[in-house]
Amino acid sequence: MSNQEWPLWEIFIRSKAGLDHKHVGSLHAADAQMAIEMARDVYTRRMEGISIWAVESVNIHASNPDDAESFYEPSNDKIYRHPTFYDLPDELTHM
Amino acid sequence: MTNDKIQYILQLADNSLIHGHRLSEWCGHGPILEVDMALTNIALDNIGAARSFYQYAAELEGQCKTEDSYPYERDILEFRNVLLLELPNGEFSDTLMKCFFFDAFQFHFYTALQKSTDERIASIATKSLKEVTYHLRFSSEWVIRLGDGTAESKQKMQAAIADFWTYTGELFDASAAEKAMMSEGVAVDPASLRPLWEKTIADTFEEATLSYPIQKDGAWFQKGGKTGIHTEYIGFILAEMQYMQKSYPGLEW
């Protein structure tokens, strides 16, 4: 018997048609098919979704928290990048 | 006539209840968390189907019967589930094989039962078929994975086939109530499902590289559950399941 762990998968669920798949958690599975079946059992038992994506976690590349300062802080003082300087007519709603 | 119908419904309910109860014993003991949840989900599906049938039986029988009367107030001889389902869970491989044999049967059975002349039974079949389609997918995937897996997993699956094979024949024997209901188009002739079941078994075992006994006419099989003659194991199941109602009759919570 090998003690090798099954790979980790990230699970994304679409709650209803038209909405995005949202990350709901992760699980261990031997392959993609097993990952989807297990996601069905673990994450959709309370009618949470109508579609499942499974992505092997090793295929997700993340930014490094150590880079936060140089990545995100420079945008803090550049509020002119937000489209908040337009005068909108009153009739326009949902903006 | 009504009596036969009630007996037939109870037979279907008992199969689902006892199977569901056995699977519920896996709760907290599954090999991994995800499989633990899958097995308990399947347990709940089965107990849900059993409830639908018990409710219908209670309505037909009247006399203050409720869905709870049947699981909690009957004794061993009145249960009509097939022996296969009351056998102990054994290892994961054993439970899977038991599930696979039963799921394959239930899939073809519910497919046919949708055409029952009794609308209530037909609608329970339609609802349950969706659930059983997934159960069969789950159990057959695992049979293939473990059968075509390591030498050890294959050996365990092969052992499970040997242990349970002789209990599969009873699925296709018609009880007296079943025969009476078949003549009215309410029940499905279980013998007619045999070729379908064998095909499902053969296809899956071929993919799983597992071997199984060749079916021969007149081959000997264990039987008795459908007539109330059970193995010793059901006593232990009922002892646990009925403990509360036997200690405190009529207790509600």
Short mmCIF file of C-alpha atoms in Angstrom, two decimals:
data_model
loop_
_atom_site.label_atom_id
_atom_site.label_comp_id
_atom_site.label_asym_id
_atom_site.label_seq_id
_atom_site.Cartn_x
_atom_site.Cartn_y
_atom_site.Cartn_z
CA MET A 1 0.00 0.00 0.00
CA SER A 2 1.28 3.42 -0.82
CA ASN A 3 0.70 6.21 1.64
CA GLN A 4 0.47 8.74 -1.11
CA GLU A 5 -2.33 11.22 -0.46
CA TRP A 6 -4.89 11.85 -3.14
CA PRO A 7 -4.43 15.23 -4.80
CA LEU A 8 -6.34 18.24 -3.52
CA TRP A 9 -9.10 19.78 -5.65
CA GLU A 10 -10.75 23.16 -5.41
CA ILE A 11 -14.51 23.05 -5.89
CA PHE A 12 -16.60 25.74 -7.54
CA ILE A 13 -20.40 25.66 -7.54
CA ARG A 14 -22.86 27.61 -9.66
CA SER A 15 -25.95 28.17 -7.54
CA LYS A 16 -28.27 28.95 -10.44
CA ALA A 17 -28.22 29.59 -14.16
CA GLY A 18 -26.69 32.94 -15.06
CA LEU A 19 -24.58 33.24 -11.91
CA ASP A 20 -20.86 32.65 -11.65
CA HIS A 21 -19.29 29.52 -10.25
CA LYS A 22 -18.17 30.39 -6.73
CA HIS A 23 -15.41 28.77 -4.75
CA VAL A 24 -16.96 26.67 -1.98
CA GLY A 25 -14.06 24.65 -0.62
CA SER A 26 -11.68 21.84 -1.38
CA LEU A 27 -11.49 18.07 -1.11
CA HIS A 28 -9.18 15.15 -1.81
CA ALA A 29 -9.96 12.87 -4.76
CA ALA A 30 -8.09 10.45 -6.98
CA ASP A 31 -9.17 12.08 -10.24
CA ALA A 32 -11.47 14.68 -11.75
CA GLN A 33 -14.48 12.40 -11.99
CA MET A 34 -14.19 11.37 -8.37
CA ALA A 35 -13.71 15.00 -7.39
CA ILE A 36 -16.97 16.00 -9.07
CA GLU A 37 -18.90 13.12 -7.53
CA MET A 38 -17.55 13.86 -4.10
CA ALA A 39 -18.27 17.55 -4.53
CA ARG A 40 -21.83 16.57 -5.34
CA ASP A 41 -22.07 14.67 -2.07
CA VAL A 42 -20.30 17.19 0.10
CA TYR A 43 -21.29 20.56 -1.32
CA THR A 44 -24.66 20.21 -3.07
CA ARG A 45 -26.70 18.20 -0.56
CA ARG A 46 -28.70 21.23 0.51
CA MET A 47 -29.62 22.40 -2.98
CA GLU A 48 -26.61 24.68 -3.23
CA GLY A 49 -26.00 24.26 -6.91
CA ILE A 50 -26.71 23.17 -10.43
CA SER A 51 -23.18 22.97 -11.80
CA ILE A 52 -19.82 21.90 -10.41
CA TRP A 53 -16.28 22.74 -11.46
CA ALA A 54 -13.33 20.91 -9.99
CA VAL A 55 -9.82 22.28 -10.46
CA GLU A 56 -6.78 20.50 -9.16
CA SER A 57 -5.30 22.81 -6.57
CA VAL A 58 -1.79 22.57 -8.02
CA ASN A 59 -3.11 24.29 -11.14
CA ILE A 60 -4.09 27.38 -9.23
CA HIS A 61 -1.34 29.96 -9.04
CA ALA A 62 -1.76 32.55 -6.36
CA SER A 63 -0.21 35.91 -5.66
CA ASN A 64 2.19 36.05 -2.74
CA PRO A 65 0.88 37.78 0.41
CA ASP A 66 4.36 39.25 0.83
CA ASP A 67 3.77 41.22 -2.36
CA ALA A 68 0.70 42.93 -0.95
CA GLU A 69 2.49 46.22 -0.34
CA SER A 70 3.73 46.62 -3.87
CA PHE A 71 0.70 44.98 -5.47
CA TYR A 72 -2.26 46.64 -3.85
CA GLU A 73 -1.30 49.64 -1.80
CA PRO A 74 -0.36 51.86 -4.73
CA SER A 75 -4.01 51.91 -5.80
CA ASN A 76 -5.18 53.16 -2.41
CA ASP A 77 -4.55 56.84 -3.23
CA LYS A 78 -5.73 56.75 -6.84
CA ILE A 79 -9.42 57.22 -6.34
CA TYR A 80 -9.63 58.93 -9.74
CA ARG A 81 -9.55 55.44 -11.20
CA HIS A 82 -13.05 54.88 -9.88
CA PRO A 83 -15.82 56.13 -12.12
CA THR A 84 -17.24 58.29 -9.32
CA PHE A 85 -16.69 61.70 -10.87
CA TYR A 86 -19.63 61.68 -13.21
CA ASP A 87 -22.87 63.46 -12.49
CA LEU A 88 -25.62 60.96 -13.13
CA PRO A 89 -29.15 61.99 -14.04
CA ASP A 90 -31.64 61.17 -11.28
CA GLU A 91 -33.64 58.87 -13.55
CA LEU A 92 -30.70 56.51 -13.80
CA THR A 93 -30.93 53.82 -11.18
CA HIS A 94 -29.02 50.63 -10.41
CA MET A 95 -25.64 52.15 -11.09
CA MET B 1 -56.55 -7.81 -2.18
CA THR B 2 -55.75 -4.66 -0.21
CA ASN B 3 -53.86 -6.90 2.12
CA ASP B 4 -51.65 -8.12 -0.72
CA LYS B 5 -51.03 -4.55 -1.76
CA ILE B 6 -50.03 -3.55 1.76
CA GLN B 7 -47.73 -6.56 1.98
CA TYR B 8 -46.16 -5.65 -1.35
CA ILE B 9 -45.61 -2.04 -0.30
CA LEU B 10 -44.12 -3.13 3.01
CA GLN B 11 -41.76 -5.45 1.17
CA LEU B 12 -40.45 -2.51 -0.86
CA ALA B 13 -40.32 -0.28 2.21
CA ASP B 14 -38.45 -2.86 4.28
CA ASN B 15 -35.78 -3.26 1.60
CA SER B 16 -35.14 0.48 1.57
CA LEU B 17 -35.29 0.82 5.35
CA ILE B 18 -32.91 -2.02 6.16
CA HIS B 19 -30.48 -0.96 3.42
CA GLY B 20 -30.65 2.63 4.64
CA HIS B 21 -30.15 1.56 8.23
CA ARG B 22 -27.09 -0.51 7.37
CA LEU B 23 -25.59 2.39 5.41
CA SER B 24 -26.32 4.78 8.28
CA GLU B 25 -24.03 2.62 10.41
CA TRP B 26 -21.17 3.98 8.28
CA CYS B 27 -21.77 7.48 9.60
CA GLY B 28 -18.47 8.60 11.11
CA HIS B 29 -16.68 5.44 9.94
CA GLY B 30 -16.22 6.05 6.20
CA PRO B 31 -12.71 5.62 4.80
CA ILE B 32 -12.56 9.33 4.01
CA LEU B 33 -14.87 12.19 4.87
CA GLU B 34 -16.29 12.53 1.35
CA VAL B 35 -17.20 8.85 1.12
CA ASP B 36 -18.63 8.98 4.62
CA MET B 37 -20.99 11.71 3.46
CA ALA B 38 -21.84 9.89 0.25
CA LEU B 39 -22.81 6.75 2.18
CA THR B 40 -24.95 8.68 4.64
CA ASN B 41 -26.59 10.62 1.80
CA ILE B 42 -27.48 7.30 0.20
CA ALA B 43 -28.71 6.02 3.57
CA LEU B 44 -31.03 9.01 3.85
CA ASP B 45 -32.32 8.55 0.29
CA ASN B 46 -33.24 4.97 1.15
CA ILE B 47 -34.88 5.87 4.44
CA GLY B 48 -36.80 8.59 2.59
CA ALA B 49 -38.07 6.08 0.03
CA ALA B 50 -39.01 3.71 2.86
CA ARG B 51 -41.01 6.50 4.52
CA SER B 52 -42.96 7.18 1.32
CA PHE B 53 -43.93 3.51 1.12
CA TYR B 54 -44.74 3.18 4.84
CA GLN B 55 -46.95 6.28 4.68
CA TYR B 56 -48.88 4.78 1.81
CA ALA B 57 -49.22 1.43 3.58
CA ALA B 58 -50.51 3.21 6.71
CA GLU B 59 -53.13 5.07 4.66
CA LEU B 60 -54.32 1.85 3.04
CA GLU B 61 -54.39 -0.09 6.28
CA GLY B 62 -55.99 2.64 8.38
CA GLN B 63 -56.66 1.46 11.95
CA CYS B 64 -54.53 4.20 13.47
CA LYS B 65 -51.40 2.98 11.67
CA THR B 66 -48.72 5.55 10.95
CA GLU B 67 -45.49 5.37 8.98
CA ASP B 68 -43.71 4.64 12.28
CA SER B 69 -45.90 1.65 13.14
CA TYR B 70 -44.11 -0.60 10.65
CA PRO B 71 -40.44 -0.02 11.43
CA TYR B 72 -40.90 0.27 15.20
CA GLU B 73 -43.73 -2.08 16.11
CA ARG B 74 -43.26 -5.16 13.96
CA ASP B 75 -41.07 -8.09 14.89
CA ILE B 76 -38.54 -10.02 12.83
CA LEU B 77 -41.00 -12.41 11.16
CA GLU B 78 -43.03 -9.51 9.78
CA PHE B 79 -40.13 -7.86 7.98
CA ARG B 80 -40.01 -8.68 4.29
CA ASN B 81 -36.63 -7.33 3.16
CA VAL B 82 -34.30 -9.59 1.19
CA LEU B 83 -31.51 -11.23 3.21
CA LEU B 84 -28.77 -9.49 1.23
CA LEU B 85 -29.57 -6.15 2.81
CA GLU B 86 -29.49 -7.24 6.44
CA LEU B 87 -26.04 -8.83 6.20
CA PRO B 88 -23.33 -6.99 8.15
CA ASN B 89 -21.51 -4.16 6.44
CA GLY B 90 -18.10 -5.81 6.66
CA GLU B 91 -15.33 -3.75 5.13
CA PHE B 92 -15.84 -0.87 2.72
CA SER B 93 -15.37 -3.32 -0.18
CA ASP B 94 -18.14 -5.56 1.19
CA THR B 95 -20.61 -2.71 1.65
CA LEU B 96 -19.87 -1.45 -1.84
CA MET B 97 -20.50 -4.81 -3.41
CA LYS B 98 -23.76 -5.19 -1.49
CA CYS B 99 -24.76 -1.69 -2.63
CA PHE B 100 -23.79 -2.44 -6.22
CA PHE B 101 -25.85 -5.64 -6.40
CA PHE B 102 -28.86 -3.88 -4.88
CA ASP B 103 -28.49 -0.56 -6.73
CA ALA B 104 -28.32 -2.38 -10.07
CA PHE B 105 -31.53 -4.18 -9.14
CA GLN B 106 -33.27 -1.06 -7.86
CA PHE B 107 -32.39 0.87 -10.99
CA HIS B 108 -34.13 -1.61 -13.30
CA PHE B 109 -36.88 -2.24 -10.74
CA TYR B 110 -37.88 1.41 -10.32
CA THR B 111 -37.62 1.97 -14.07
CA ALA B 112 -40.24 -0.75 -14.55
CA LEU B 113 -42.29 0.23 -11.46
CA GLN B 114 -42.92 3.67 -12.97
CA LYS B 115 -45.51 1.89 -15.12
CA SER B 116 -47.37 0.50 -12.11
CA THR B 117 -51.14 0.80 -12.41
CA ASP B 118 -51.11 2.23 -8.89
CA GLU B 119 -50.35 5.93 -9.38
CA ARG B 120 -48.99 6.48 -5.91
CA ILE B 121 -46.51 3.61 -6.29
CA ALA B 122 -45.57 4.80 -9.77
CA SER B 123 -44.83 8.30 -8.49
CA ILE B 124 -42.65 7.02 -5.64
CA ALA B 125 -40.78 4.97 -8.24
CA THR B 126 -40.22 8.01 -10.46
CA LYS B 127 -38.84 10.04 -7.57
CA SER B 128 -36.68 7.20 -6.26
CA LEU B 129 -35.29 6.36 -9.69
CA LYS B 130 -33.44 9.69 -9.80
CA GLU B 131 -31.80 8.89 -6.48
CA VAL B 132 -31.01 5.31 -7.37
CA THR B 133 -29.43 6.39 -10.66
CA TYR B 134 -26.85 8.21 -8.58
CA HIS B 135 -26.48 5.36 -6.08
CA LEU B 136 -25.71 2.99 -8.94
CA ARG B 137 -23.23 5.43 -10.41
CA PHE B 138 -21.50 5.76 -7.03
CA SER B 139 -21.30 2.03 -6.31
CA SER B 140 -20.34 0.97 -9.83
CA GLU B 141 -17.60 3.62 -10.04
CA TRP B 142 -16.11 2.25 -6.84
CA VAL B 143 -16.47 -1.36 -7.97
CA ILE B 144 -14.51 -0.44 -11.11
CA ARG B 145 -11.89 1.58 -9.22
CA LEU B 146 -11.23 -1.09 -6.63
CA GLY B 147 -11.68 -4.07 -8.96
CA ASP B 148 -9.23 -2.60 -11.43
CA GLY B 149 -7.10 -1.11 -8.66
CA THR B 150 -4.31 -2.69 -6.65
CA ALA B 151 -3.81 -6.41 -6.12
CA GLU B 152 -5.17 -6.00 -2.59
CA SER B 153 -8.28 -4.04 -3.58
CA LYS B 154 -9.05 -6.50 -6.36
CA GLN B 155 -8.73 -9.43 -3.99
CA LYS B 156 -11.13 -7.74 -1.54
CA MET B 157 -13.72 -7.05 -4.22
CA GLN B 158 -13.43 -10.61 -5.48
CA ALA B 159 -13.97 -11.87 -1.93
CA ALA B 160 -17.03 -9.64 -1.57
CA ILE B 161 -18.54 -11.09 -4.75
CA ALA B 162 -18.01 -14.59 -3.38
CA ASP B 163 -19.63 -13.64 -0.06
CA PHE B 164 -22.73 -11.98 -1.45
CA TRP B 165 -23.39 -13.76 -4.72
CA THR B 166 -25.65 -16.44 -3.26
CA TYR B 167 -27.82 -13.72 -1.71
CA THR B 168 -28.61 -12.06 -5.06
CA GLY B 169 -31.04 -14.70 -6.31
CA GLU B 170 -33.77 -13.76 -3.85
CA LEU B 171 -34.16 -10.37 -5.52
CA PHE B 172 -35.77 -12.13 -8.48
CA ASP B 173 -38.12 -14.47 -6.59
CA ALA B 174 -41.70 -13.25 -6.42
CA SER B 175 -43.42 -13.44 -3.03
CA ALA B 176 -47.11 -14.36 -2.79
CA ALA B 177 -48.10 -10.71 -2.40
CA GLU B 178 -45.86 -9.79 -5.31
CA LYS B 179 -47.52 -12.40 -7.56
CA ALA B 180 -50.99 -11.20 -6.61
CA MET B 181 -50.03 -7.62 -7.38
CA MET B 182 -48.30 -8.59 -10.64
CA SER B 183 -51.60 -9.90 -11.95
CA GLU B 184 -53.13 -6.46 -11.37
CA GLY B 185 -50.25 -4.61 -12.98
CA VAL B 186 -49.36 -2.99 -9.66
CA ALA B 187 -46.14 -4.95 -9.17
CA VAL B 188 -43.21 -5.65 -11.44
CA ASP B 189 -42.34 -9.28 -12.17
CA PRO B 190 -38.89 -9.44 -10.56
CA ALA B 191 -37.84 -12.39 -12.73
CA SER B 192 -38.22 -10.18 -15.81
CA LEU B 193 -35.50 -7.88 -14.43
CA ARG B 194 -32.92 -10.62 -14.21
CA PRO B 195 -31.48 -10.27 -17.76
CA LEU B 196 -31.21 -6.48 -17.30
CA TRP B 197 -29.53 -6.88 -13.93
CA GLU B 198 -27.14 -9.48 -15.29
CA LYS B 199 -26.17 -7.17 -18.14
CA THR B 200 -25.41 -4.31 -15.74
CA ILE B 201 -23.38 -6.66 -13.54
CA ALA B 202 -21.53 -8.18 -16.50
CA ASP B 203 -20.65 -4.81 -18.07
CA THR B 204 -19.40 -3.32 -14.81
CA PHE B 205 -17.44 -6.41 -13.76
CA GLU B 206 -15.83 -6.57 -17.18
CA GLU B 207 -14.62 -2.99 -16.81
CA ALA B 208 -13.57 -3.76 -13.26
CA THR B 209 -11.70 -6.89 -14.45
CA LEU B 210 -13.59 -8.91 -11.85
CA SER B 211 -14.86 -12.43 -12.36
CA TYR B 212 -18.16 -13.76 -11.09
CA PRO B 213 -20.07 -17.04 -11.11
CA ILE B 214 -21.73 -17.89 -14.40
CA GLN B 215 -25.48 -17.95 -13.98
CA LYS B 216 -27.03 -21.38 -14.35
CA ASP B 217 -30.68 -22.26 -14.39
CA GLY B 218 -31.69 -23.83 -11.12
CA ALA B 219 -28.58 -22.60 -9.31
CA TRP B 220 -29.02 -22.56 -5.52
CA PHE B 221 -29.48 -19.24 -3.75
CA GLN B 222 -30.09 -18.12 -0.19
CA LYS B 223 -33.61 -16.98 0.37
CA GLY B 224 -36.19 -16.38 3.09
CA GLY B 225 -36.39 -12.65 3.73
CA LYS B 226 -39.37 -12.19 1.46
CA THR B 227 -41.30 -14.71 3.52
CA GLY B 228 -40.08 -13.43 6.88
CA ILE B 229 -37.42 -16.10 7.46
CA HIS B 230 -34.36 -14.01 8.25
CA THR B 231 -30.72 -14.36 9.19
CA GLU B 232 -29.71 -13.76 12.80
CA TYR B 233 -28.45 -10.31 11.84
CA ILE B 234 -31.79 -8.60 11.51
CA GLY B 235 -32.44 -9.17 15.21
CA PHE B 236 -29.50 -6.95 16.06
CA ILE B 237 -30.67 -4.28 13.64
CA LEU B 238 -34.17 -4.23 15.14
CA ALA B 239 -32.83 -4.32 18.69
CA GLU B 240 -31.02 -1.07 18.03
CA MET B 241 -33.66 0.54 15.83
CA GLN B 242 -36.63 -0.32 18.05
CA TYR B 243 -34.99 0.07 21.45
CA MET B 244 -36.57 3.42 22.25
CA GLN B 245 -40.11 2.46 21.25
CA LYS B 246 -39.89 -0.84 23.11
CA SER B 247 -38.59 0.82 26.26
CA TYR B 248 -40.98 3.76 26.09
CA PRO B 249 -43.96 2.76 23.92
CA GLY B 250 -45.52 5.68 22.10
CA LEU B 251 -42.67 8.00 22.99
CA GLU B 252 -42.59 11.11 20.81
CA TRP B 253 -39.97 13.82 20.60
#
